[in-house]
JSON list of C-alpha atoms in Angstrom, two decimals:
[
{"chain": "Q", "resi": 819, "resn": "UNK", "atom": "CA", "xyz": [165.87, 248.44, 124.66]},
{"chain": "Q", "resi": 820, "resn": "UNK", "atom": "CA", "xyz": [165.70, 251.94, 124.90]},
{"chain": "Q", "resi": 821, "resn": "UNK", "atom": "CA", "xyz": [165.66, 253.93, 128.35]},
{"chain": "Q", "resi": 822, "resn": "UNK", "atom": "CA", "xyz": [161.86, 254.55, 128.09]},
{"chain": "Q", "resi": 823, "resn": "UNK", "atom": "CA", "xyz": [161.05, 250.95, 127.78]},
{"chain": "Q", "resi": 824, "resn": "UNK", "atom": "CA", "xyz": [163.83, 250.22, 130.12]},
{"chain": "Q", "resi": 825, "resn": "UNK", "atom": "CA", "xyz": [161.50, 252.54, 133.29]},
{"chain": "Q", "resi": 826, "resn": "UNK", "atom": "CA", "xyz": [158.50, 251.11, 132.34]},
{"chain": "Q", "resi": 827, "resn": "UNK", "atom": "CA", "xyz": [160.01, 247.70, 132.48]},
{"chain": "Q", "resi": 828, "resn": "UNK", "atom": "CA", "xyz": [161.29, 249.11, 135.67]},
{"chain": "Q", "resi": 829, "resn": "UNK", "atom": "CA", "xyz": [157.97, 250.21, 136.68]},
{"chain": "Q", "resi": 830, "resn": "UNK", "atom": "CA", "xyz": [156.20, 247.14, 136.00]},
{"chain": "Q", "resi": 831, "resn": "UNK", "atom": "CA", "xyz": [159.07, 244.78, 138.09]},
{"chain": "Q", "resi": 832, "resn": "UNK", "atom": "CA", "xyz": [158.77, 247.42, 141.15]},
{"chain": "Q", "resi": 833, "resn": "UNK", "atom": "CA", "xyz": [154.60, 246.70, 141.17]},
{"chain": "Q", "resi": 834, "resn": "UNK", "atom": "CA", "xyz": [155.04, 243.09, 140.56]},
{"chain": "Q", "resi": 835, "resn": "UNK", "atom": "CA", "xyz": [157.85, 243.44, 143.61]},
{"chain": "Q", "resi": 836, "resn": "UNK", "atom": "CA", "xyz": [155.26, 244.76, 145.64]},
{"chain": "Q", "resi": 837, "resn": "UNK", "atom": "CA", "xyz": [152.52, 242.31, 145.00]},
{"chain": "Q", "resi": 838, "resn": "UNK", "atom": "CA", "xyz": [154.63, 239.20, 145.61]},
{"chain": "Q", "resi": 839, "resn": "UNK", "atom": "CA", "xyz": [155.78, 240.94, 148.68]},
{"chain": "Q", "resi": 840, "resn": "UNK", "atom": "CA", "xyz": [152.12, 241.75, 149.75]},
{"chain": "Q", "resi": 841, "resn": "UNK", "atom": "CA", "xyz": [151.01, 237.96, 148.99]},
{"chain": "Q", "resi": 842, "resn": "UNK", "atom": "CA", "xyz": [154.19, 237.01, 151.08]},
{"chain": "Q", "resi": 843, "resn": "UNK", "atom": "CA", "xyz": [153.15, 239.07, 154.04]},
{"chain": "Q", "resi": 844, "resn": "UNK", "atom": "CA", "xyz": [149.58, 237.32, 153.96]},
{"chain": "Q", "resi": 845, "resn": "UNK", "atom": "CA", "xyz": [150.46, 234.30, 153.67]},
{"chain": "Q", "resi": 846, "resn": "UNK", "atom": "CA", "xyz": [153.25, 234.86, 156.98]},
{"chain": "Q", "resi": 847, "resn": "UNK", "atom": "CA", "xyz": [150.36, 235.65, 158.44]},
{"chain": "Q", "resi": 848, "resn": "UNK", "atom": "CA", "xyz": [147.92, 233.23, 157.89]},
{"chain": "Q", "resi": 849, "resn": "UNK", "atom": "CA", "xyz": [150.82, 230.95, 158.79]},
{"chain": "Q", "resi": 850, "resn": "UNK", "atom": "CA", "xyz": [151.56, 232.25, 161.70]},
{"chain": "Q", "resi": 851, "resn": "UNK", "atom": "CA", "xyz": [148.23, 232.14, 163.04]},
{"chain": "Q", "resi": 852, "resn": "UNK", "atom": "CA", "xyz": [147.62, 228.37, 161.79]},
{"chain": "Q", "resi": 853, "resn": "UNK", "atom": "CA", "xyz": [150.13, 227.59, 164.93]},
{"chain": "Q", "resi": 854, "resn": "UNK", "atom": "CA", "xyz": [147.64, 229.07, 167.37]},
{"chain": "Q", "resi": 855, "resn": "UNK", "atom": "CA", "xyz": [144.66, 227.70, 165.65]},
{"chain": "Q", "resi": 856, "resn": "UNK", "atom": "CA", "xyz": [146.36, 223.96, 165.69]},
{"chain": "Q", "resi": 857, "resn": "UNK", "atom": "CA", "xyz": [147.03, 224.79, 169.43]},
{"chain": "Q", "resi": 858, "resn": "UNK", "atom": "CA", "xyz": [142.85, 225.99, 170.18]},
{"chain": "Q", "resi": 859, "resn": "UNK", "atom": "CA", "xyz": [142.01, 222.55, 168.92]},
{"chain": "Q", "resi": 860, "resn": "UNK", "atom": "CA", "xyz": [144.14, 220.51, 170.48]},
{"chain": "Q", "resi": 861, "resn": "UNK", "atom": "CA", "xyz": [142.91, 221.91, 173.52]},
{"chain": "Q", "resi": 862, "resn": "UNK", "atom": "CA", "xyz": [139.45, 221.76, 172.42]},
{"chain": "Q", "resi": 863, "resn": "UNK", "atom": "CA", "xyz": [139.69, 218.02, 171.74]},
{"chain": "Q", "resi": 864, "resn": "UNK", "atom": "CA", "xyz": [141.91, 217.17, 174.87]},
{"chain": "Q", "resi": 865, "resn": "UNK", "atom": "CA", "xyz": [139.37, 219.07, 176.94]},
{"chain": "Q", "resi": 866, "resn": "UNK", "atom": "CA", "xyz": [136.33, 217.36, 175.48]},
{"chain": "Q", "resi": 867, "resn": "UNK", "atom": "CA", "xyz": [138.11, 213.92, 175.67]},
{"chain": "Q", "resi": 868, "resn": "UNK", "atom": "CA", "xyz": [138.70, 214.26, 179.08]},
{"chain": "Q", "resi": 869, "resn": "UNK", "atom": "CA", "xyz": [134.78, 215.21, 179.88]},
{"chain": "Q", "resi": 870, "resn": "UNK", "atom": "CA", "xyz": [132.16, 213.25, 181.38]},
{"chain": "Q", "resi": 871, "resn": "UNK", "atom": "CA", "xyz": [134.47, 210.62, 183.06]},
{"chain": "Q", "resi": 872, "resn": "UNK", "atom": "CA", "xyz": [136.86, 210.66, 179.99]},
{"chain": "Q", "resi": 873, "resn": "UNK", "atom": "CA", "xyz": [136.78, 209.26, 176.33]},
{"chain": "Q", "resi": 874, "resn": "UNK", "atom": "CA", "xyz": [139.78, 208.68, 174.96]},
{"chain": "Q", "resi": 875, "resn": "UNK", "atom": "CA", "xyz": [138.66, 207.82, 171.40]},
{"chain": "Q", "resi": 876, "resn": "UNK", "atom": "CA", "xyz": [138.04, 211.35, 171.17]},
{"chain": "Q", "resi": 877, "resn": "UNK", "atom": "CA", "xyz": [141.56, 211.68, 170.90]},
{"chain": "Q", "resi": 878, "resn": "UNK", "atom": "CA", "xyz": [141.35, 210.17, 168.03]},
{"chain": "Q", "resi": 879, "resn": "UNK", "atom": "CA", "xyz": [140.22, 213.76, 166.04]},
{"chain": "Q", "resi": 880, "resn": "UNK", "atom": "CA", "xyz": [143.41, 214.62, 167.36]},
{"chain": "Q", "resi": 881, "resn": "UNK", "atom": "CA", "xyz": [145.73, 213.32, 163.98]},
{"chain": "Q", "resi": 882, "resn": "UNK", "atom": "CA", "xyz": [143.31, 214.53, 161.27]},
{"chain": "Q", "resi": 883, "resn": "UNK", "atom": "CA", "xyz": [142.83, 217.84, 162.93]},
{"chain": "Q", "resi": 884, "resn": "UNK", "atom": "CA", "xyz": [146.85, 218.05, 162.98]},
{"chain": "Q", "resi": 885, "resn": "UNK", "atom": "CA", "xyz": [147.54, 216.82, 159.69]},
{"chain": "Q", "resi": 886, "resn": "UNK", "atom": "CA", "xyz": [145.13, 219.03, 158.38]},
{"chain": "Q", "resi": 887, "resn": "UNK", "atom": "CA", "xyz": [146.77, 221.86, 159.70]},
{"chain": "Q", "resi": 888, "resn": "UNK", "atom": "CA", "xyz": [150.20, 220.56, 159.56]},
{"chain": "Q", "resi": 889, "resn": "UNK", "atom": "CA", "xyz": [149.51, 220.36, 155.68]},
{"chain": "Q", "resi": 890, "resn": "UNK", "atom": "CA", "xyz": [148.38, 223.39, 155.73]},
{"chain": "Q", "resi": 891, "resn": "UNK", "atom": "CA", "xyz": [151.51, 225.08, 157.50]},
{"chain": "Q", "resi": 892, "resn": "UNK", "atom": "CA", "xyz": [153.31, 223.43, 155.47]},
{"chain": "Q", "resi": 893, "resn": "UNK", "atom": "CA", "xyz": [151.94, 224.69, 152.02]},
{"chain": "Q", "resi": 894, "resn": "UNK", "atom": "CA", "xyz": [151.94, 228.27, 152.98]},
{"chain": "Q", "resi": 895, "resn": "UNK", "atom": "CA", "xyz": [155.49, 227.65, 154.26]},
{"chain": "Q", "resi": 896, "resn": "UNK", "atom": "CA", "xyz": [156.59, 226.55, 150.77]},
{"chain": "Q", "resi": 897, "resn": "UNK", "atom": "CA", "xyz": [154.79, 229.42, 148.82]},
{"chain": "Q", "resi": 898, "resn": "UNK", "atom": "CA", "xyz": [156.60, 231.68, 151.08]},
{"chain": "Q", "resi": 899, "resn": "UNK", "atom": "CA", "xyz": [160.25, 230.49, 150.53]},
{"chain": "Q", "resi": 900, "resn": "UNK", "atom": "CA", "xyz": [159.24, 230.11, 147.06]},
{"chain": "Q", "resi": 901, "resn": "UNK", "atom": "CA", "xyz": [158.16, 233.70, 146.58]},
{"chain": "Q", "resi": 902, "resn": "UNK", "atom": "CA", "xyz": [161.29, 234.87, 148.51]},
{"chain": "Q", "resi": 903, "resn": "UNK", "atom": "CA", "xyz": [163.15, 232.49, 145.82]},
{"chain": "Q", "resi": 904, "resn": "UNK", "atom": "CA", "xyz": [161.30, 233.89, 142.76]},
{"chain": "Q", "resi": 905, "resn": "UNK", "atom": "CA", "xyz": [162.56, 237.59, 144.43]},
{"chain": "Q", "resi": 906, "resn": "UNK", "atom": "CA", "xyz": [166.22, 236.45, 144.58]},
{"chain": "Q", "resi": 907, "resn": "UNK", "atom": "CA", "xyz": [166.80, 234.49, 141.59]},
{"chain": "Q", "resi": 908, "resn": "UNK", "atom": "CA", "xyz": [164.64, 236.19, 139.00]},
{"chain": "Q", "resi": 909, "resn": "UNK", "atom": "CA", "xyz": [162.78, 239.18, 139.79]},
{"chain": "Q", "resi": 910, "resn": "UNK", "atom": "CA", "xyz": [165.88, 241.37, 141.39]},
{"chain": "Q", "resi": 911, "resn": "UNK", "atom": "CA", "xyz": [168.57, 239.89, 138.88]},
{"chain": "Q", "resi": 912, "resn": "UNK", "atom": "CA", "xyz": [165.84, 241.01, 136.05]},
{"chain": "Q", "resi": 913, "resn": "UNK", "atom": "CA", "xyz": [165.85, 244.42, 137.75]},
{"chain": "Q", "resi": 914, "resn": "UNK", "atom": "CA", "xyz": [169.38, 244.96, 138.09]},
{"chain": "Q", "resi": 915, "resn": "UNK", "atom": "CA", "xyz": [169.56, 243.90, 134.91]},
{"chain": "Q", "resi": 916, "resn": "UNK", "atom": "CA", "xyz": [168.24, 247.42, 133.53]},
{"chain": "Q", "resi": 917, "resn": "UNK", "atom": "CA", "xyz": [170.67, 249.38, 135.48]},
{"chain": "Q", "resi": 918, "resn": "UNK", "atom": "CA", "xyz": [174.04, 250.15, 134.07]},
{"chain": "Q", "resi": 919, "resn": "UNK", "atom": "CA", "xyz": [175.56, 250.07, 137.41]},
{"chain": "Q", "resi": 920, "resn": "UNK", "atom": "CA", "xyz": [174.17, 246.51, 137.72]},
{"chain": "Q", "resi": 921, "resn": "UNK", "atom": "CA", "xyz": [173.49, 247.46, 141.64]},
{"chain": "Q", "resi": 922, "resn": "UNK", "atom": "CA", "xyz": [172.35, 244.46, 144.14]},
{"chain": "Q", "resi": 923, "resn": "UNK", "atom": "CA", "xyz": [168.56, 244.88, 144.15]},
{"chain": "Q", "resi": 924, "resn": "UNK", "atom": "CA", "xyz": [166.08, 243.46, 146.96]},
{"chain": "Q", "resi": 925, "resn": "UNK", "atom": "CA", "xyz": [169.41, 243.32, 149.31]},
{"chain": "Q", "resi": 926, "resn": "UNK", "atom": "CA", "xyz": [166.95, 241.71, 152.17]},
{"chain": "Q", "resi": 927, "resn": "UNK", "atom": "CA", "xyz": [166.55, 238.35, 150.18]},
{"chain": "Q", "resi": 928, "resn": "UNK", "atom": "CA", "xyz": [169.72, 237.39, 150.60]},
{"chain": "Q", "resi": 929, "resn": "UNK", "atom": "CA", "xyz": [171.28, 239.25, 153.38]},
{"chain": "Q", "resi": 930, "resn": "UNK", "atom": "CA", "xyz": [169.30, 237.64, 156.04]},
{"chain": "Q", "resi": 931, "resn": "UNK", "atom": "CA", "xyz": [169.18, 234.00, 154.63]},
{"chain": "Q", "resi": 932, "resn": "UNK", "atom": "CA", "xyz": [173.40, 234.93, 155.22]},
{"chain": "Q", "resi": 933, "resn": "UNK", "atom": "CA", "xyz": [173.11, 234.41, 158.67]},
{"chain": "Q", "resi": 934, "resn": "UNK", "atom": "CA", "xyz": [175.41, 231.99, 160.44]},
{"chain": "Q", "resi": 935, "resn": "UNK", "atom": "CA", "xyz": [173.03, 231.36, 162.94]},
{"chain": "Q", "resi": 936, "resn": "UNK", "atom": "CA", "xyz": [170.28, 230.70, 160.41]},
{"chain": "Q", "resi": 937, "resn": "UNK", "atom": "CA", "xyz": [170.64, 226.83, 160.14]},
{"chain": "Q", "resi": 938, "resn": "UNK", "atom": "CA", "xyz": [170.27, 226.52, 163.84]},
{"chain": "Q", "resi": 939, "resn": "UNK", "atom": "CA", "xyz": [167.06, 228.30, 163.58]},
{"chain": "Q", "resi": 940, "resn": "UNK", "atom": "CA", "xyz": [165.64, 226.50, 160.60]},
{"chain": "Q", "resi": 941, "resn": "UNK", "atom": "CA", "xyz": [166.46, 222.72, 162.84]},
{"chain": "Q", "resi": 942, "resn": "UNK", "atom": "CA", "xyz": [164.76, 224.46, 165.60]},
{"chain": "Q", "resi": 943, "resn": "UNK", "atom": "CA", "xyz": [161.79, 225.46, 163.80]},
{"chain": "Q", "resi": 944, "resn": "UNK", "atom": "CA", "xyz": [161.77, 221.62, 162.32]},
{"chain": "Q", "resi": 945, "resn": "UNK", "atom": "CA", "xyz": [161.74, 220.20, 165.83]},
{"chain": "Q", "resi": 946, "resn": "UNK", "atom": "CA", "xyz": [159.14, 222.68, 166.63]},
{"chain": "Q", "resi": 947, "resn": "UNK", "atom": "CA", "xyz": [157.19, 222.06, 163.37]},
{"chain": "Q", "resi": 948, "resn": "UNK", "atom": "CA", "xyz": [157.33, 218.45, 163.88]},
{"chain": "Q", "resi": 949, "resn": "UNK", "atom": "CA", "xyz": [156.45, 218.59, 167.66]},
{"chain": "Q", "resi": 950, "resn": "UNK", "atom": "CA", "xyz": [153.42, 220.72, 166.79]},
{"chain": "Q", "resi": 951, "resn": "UNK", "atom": "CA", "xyz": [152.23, 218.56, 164.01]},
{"chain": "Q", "resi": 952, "resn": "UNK", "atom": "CA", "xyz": [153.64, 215.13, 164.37]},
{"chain": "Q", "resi": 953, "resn": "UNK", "atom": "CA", "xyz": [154.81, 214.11, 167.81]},
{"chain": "Q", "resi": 954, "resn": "UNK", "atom": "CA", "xyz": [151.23, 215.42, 170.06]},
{"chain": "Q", "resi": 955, "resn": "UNK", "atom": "CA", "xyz": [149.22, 213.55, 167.51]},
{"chain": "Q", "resi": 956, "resn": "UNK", "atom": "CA", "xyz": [151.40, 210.59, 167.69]},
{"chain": "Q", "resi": 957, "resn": "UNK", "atom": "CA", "xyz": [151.06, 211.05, 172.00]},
{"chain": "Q", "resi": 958, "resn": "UNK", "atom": "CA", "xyz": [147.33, 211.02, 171.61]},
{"chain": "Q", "resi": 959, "resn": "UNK", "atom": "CA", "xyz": [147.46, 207.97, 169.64]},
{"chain": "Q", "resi": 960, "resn": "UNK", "atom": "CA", "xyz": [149.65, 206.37, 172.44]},
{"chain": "Q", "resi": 961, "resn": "UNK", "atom": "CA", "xyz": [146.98, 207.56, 174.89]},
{"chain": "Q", "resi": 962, "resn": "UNK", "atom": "CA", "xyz": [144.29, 205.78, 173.10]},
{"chain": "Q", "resi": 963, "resn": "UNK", "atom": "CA", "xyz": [146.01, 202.73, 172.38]},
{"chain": "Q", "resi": 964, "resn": "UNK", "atom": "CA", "xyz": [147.40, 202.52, 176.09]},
{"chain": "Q", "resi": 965, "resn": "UNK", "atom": "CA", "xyz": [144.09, 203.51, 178.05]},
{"chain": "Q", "resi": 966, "resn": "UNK", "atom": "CA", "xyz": [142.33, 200.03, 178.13]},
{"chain": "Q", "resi": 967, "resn": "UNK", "atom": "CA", "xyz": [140.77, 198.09, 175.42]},
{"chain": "Q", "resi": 968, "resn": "UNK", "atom": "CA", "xyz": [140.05, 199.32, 171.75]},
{"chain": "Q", "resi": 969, "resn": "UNK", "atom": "CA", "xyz": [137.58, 198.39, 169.62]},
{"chain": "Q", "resi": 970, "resn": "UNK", "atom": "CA", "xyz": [139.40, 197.06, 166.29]},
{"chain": "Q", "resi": 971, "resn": "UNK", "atom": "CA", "xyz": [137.49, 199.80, 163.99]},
{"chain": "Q", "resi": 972, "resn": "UNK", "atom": "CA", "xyz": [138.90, 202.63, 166.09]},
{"chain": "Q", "resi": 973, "resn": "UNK", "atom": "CA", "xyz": [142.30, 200.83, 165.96]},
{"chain": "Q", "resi": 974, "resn": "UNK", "atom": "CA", "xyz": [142.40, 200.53, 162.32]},
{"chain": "Q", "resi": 975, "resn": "UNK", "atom": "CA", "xyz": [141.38, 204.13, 162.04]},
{"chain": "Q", "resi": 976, "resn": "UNK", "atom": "CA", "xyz": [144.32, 204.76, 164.09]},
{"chain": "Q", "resi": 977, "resn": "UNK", "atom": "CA", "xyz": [146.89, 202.90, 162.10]},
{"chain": "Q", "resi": 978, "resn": "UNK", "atom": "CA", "xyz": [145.84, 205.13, 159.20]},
{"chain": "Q", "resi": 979, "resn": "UNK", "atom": "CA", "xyz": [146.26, 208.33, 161.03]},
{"chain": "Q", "resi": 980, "resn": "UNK", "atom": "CA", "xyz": [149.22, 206.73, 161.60]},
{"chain": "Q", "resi": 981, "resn": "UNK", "atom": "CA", "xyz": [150.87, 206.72, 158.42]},
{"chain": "Q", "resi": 982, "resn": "UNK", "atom": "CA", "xyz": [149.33, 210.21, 157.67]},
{"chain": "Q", "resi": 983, "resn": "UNK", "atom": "CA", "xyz": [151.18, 211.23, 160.34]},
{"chain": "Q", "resi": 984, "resn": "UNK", "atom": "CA", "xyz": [154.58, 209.77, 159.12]},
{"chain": "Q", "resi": 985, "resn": "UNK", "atom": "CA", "xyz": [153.73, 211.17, 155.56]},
{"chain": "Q", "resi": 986, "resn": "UNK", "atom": "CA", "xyz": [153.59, 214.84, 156.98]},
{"chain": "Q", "resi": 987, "resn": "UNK", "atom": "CA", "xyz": [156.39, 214.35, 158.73]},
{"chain": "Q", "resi": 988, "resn": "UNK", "atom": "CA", "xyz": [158.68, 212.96, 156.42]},
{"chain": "Q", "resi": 989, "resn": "UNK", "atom": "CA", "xyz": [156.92, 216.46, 154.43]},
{"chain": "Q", "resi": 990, "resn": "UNK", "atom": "CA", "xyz": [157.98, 218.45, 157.02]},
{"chain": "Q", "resi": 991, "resn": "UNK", "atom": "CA", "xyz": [161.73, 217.47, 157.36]},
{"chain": "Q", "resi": 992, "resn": "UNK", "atom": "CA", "xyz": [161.90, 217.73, 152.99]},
{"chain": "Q", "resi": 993, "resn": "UNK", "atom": "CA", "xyz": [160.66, 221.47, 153.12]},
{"chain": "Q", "resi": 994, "resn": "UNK", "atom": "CA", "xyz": [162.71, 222.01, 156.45]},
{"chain": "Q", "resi": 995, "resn": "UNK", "atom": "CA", "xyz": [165.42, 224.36, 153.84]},
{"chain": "Q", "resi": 996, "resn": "UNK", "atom": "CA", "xyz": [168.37, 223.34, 156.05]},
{"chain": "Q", "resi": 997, "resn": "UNK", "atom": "CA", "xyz": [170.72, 224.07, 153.44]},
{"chain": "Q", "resi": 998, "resn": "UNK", "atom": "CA", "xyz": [173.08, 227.36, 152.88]},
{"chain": "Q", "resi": 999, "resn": "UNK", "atom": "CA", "xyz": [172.15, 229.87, 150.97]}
]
């Protein structure tokens, strides 16, 4: 390829760079603020079960509304390791690829996955992840069951959230990246 070809190719990698980076940064965000909006409606269901002498069934919006969000988390999660993968294994290694030198491109991708305090983090963020989405759903159910007697519709509804719960947790722990670098 000649060196013309070789900077636009160049070119072209930077901008693509810089739009996985920018749809990387949104989705962080978005994230991020899924964790606050799973916390508002906790609250907001807690505080509405608890009105008016107190309903516990209405903990019972508690799962879906977790799960929902969980699931959520948890895809935007993915698509962020996976653009920070896509960065590492193809994108820089194509760039570097163009430079004589060979020089280590988009240094940040790897240096801080390097770590050795990163795979404490990551089991932390699991237990967090899975306290958030899995374990207060799970203590609402408990609640429900445990406050006096059910009604075997709302029970069966709750044997199902159940086992939505379990699925997004055994989700949860799979995408939990606990492995080296």
């Amino acid at each position: 390829m000649a060196r013309d070809e070789e900077a636009v190719v160049g070119r072209l990698l930077i901008v693509e760079y810089e739009q996985v980076k920018e749809e990387q940064r949104a989705r962080i965000g978005f994230r991020d603020n899924l964790l606050y909006a799973t916390l508002a409606s906790m609250a907001a269901i807690i505080t509405f079960s608890l009105q008016g002498g107190g309903r516990p069934e209405l903990l019972l919006l508690l799962p879906p509304a977790s799960v929902l969000l969980g699931w959520t988390y948890l895809v935007n999660d993915e698509k962020i390791s996976a653009i920070g993968r896509y960065v590492r294994q193809d994108l820089g290694p194509r760039l570097a690829a163009l430079v004589p030198e060979r020089p280590r491109v988009f240094g940040w991708e790897t240096a801080h996955r390097d770590d050795h305090r990163r795979i404490s983090r990551k089991r932390l963020q699991l237990a967090a992840d899975l306290l958030l989405f899995t374990v207060a759903p799970v203590a609402a159910l408990v609640v429900y069951w445990t406050s006096g007697p059910a009604r075997w519709p709302l029970v069966t509804v709750s044997v199902a959230e159940t086992l939505l719960i379990a699925v997004l947790a055994a989700q949860i722990v799979v995408y939990a990246d606990l492995h080296r670098p």
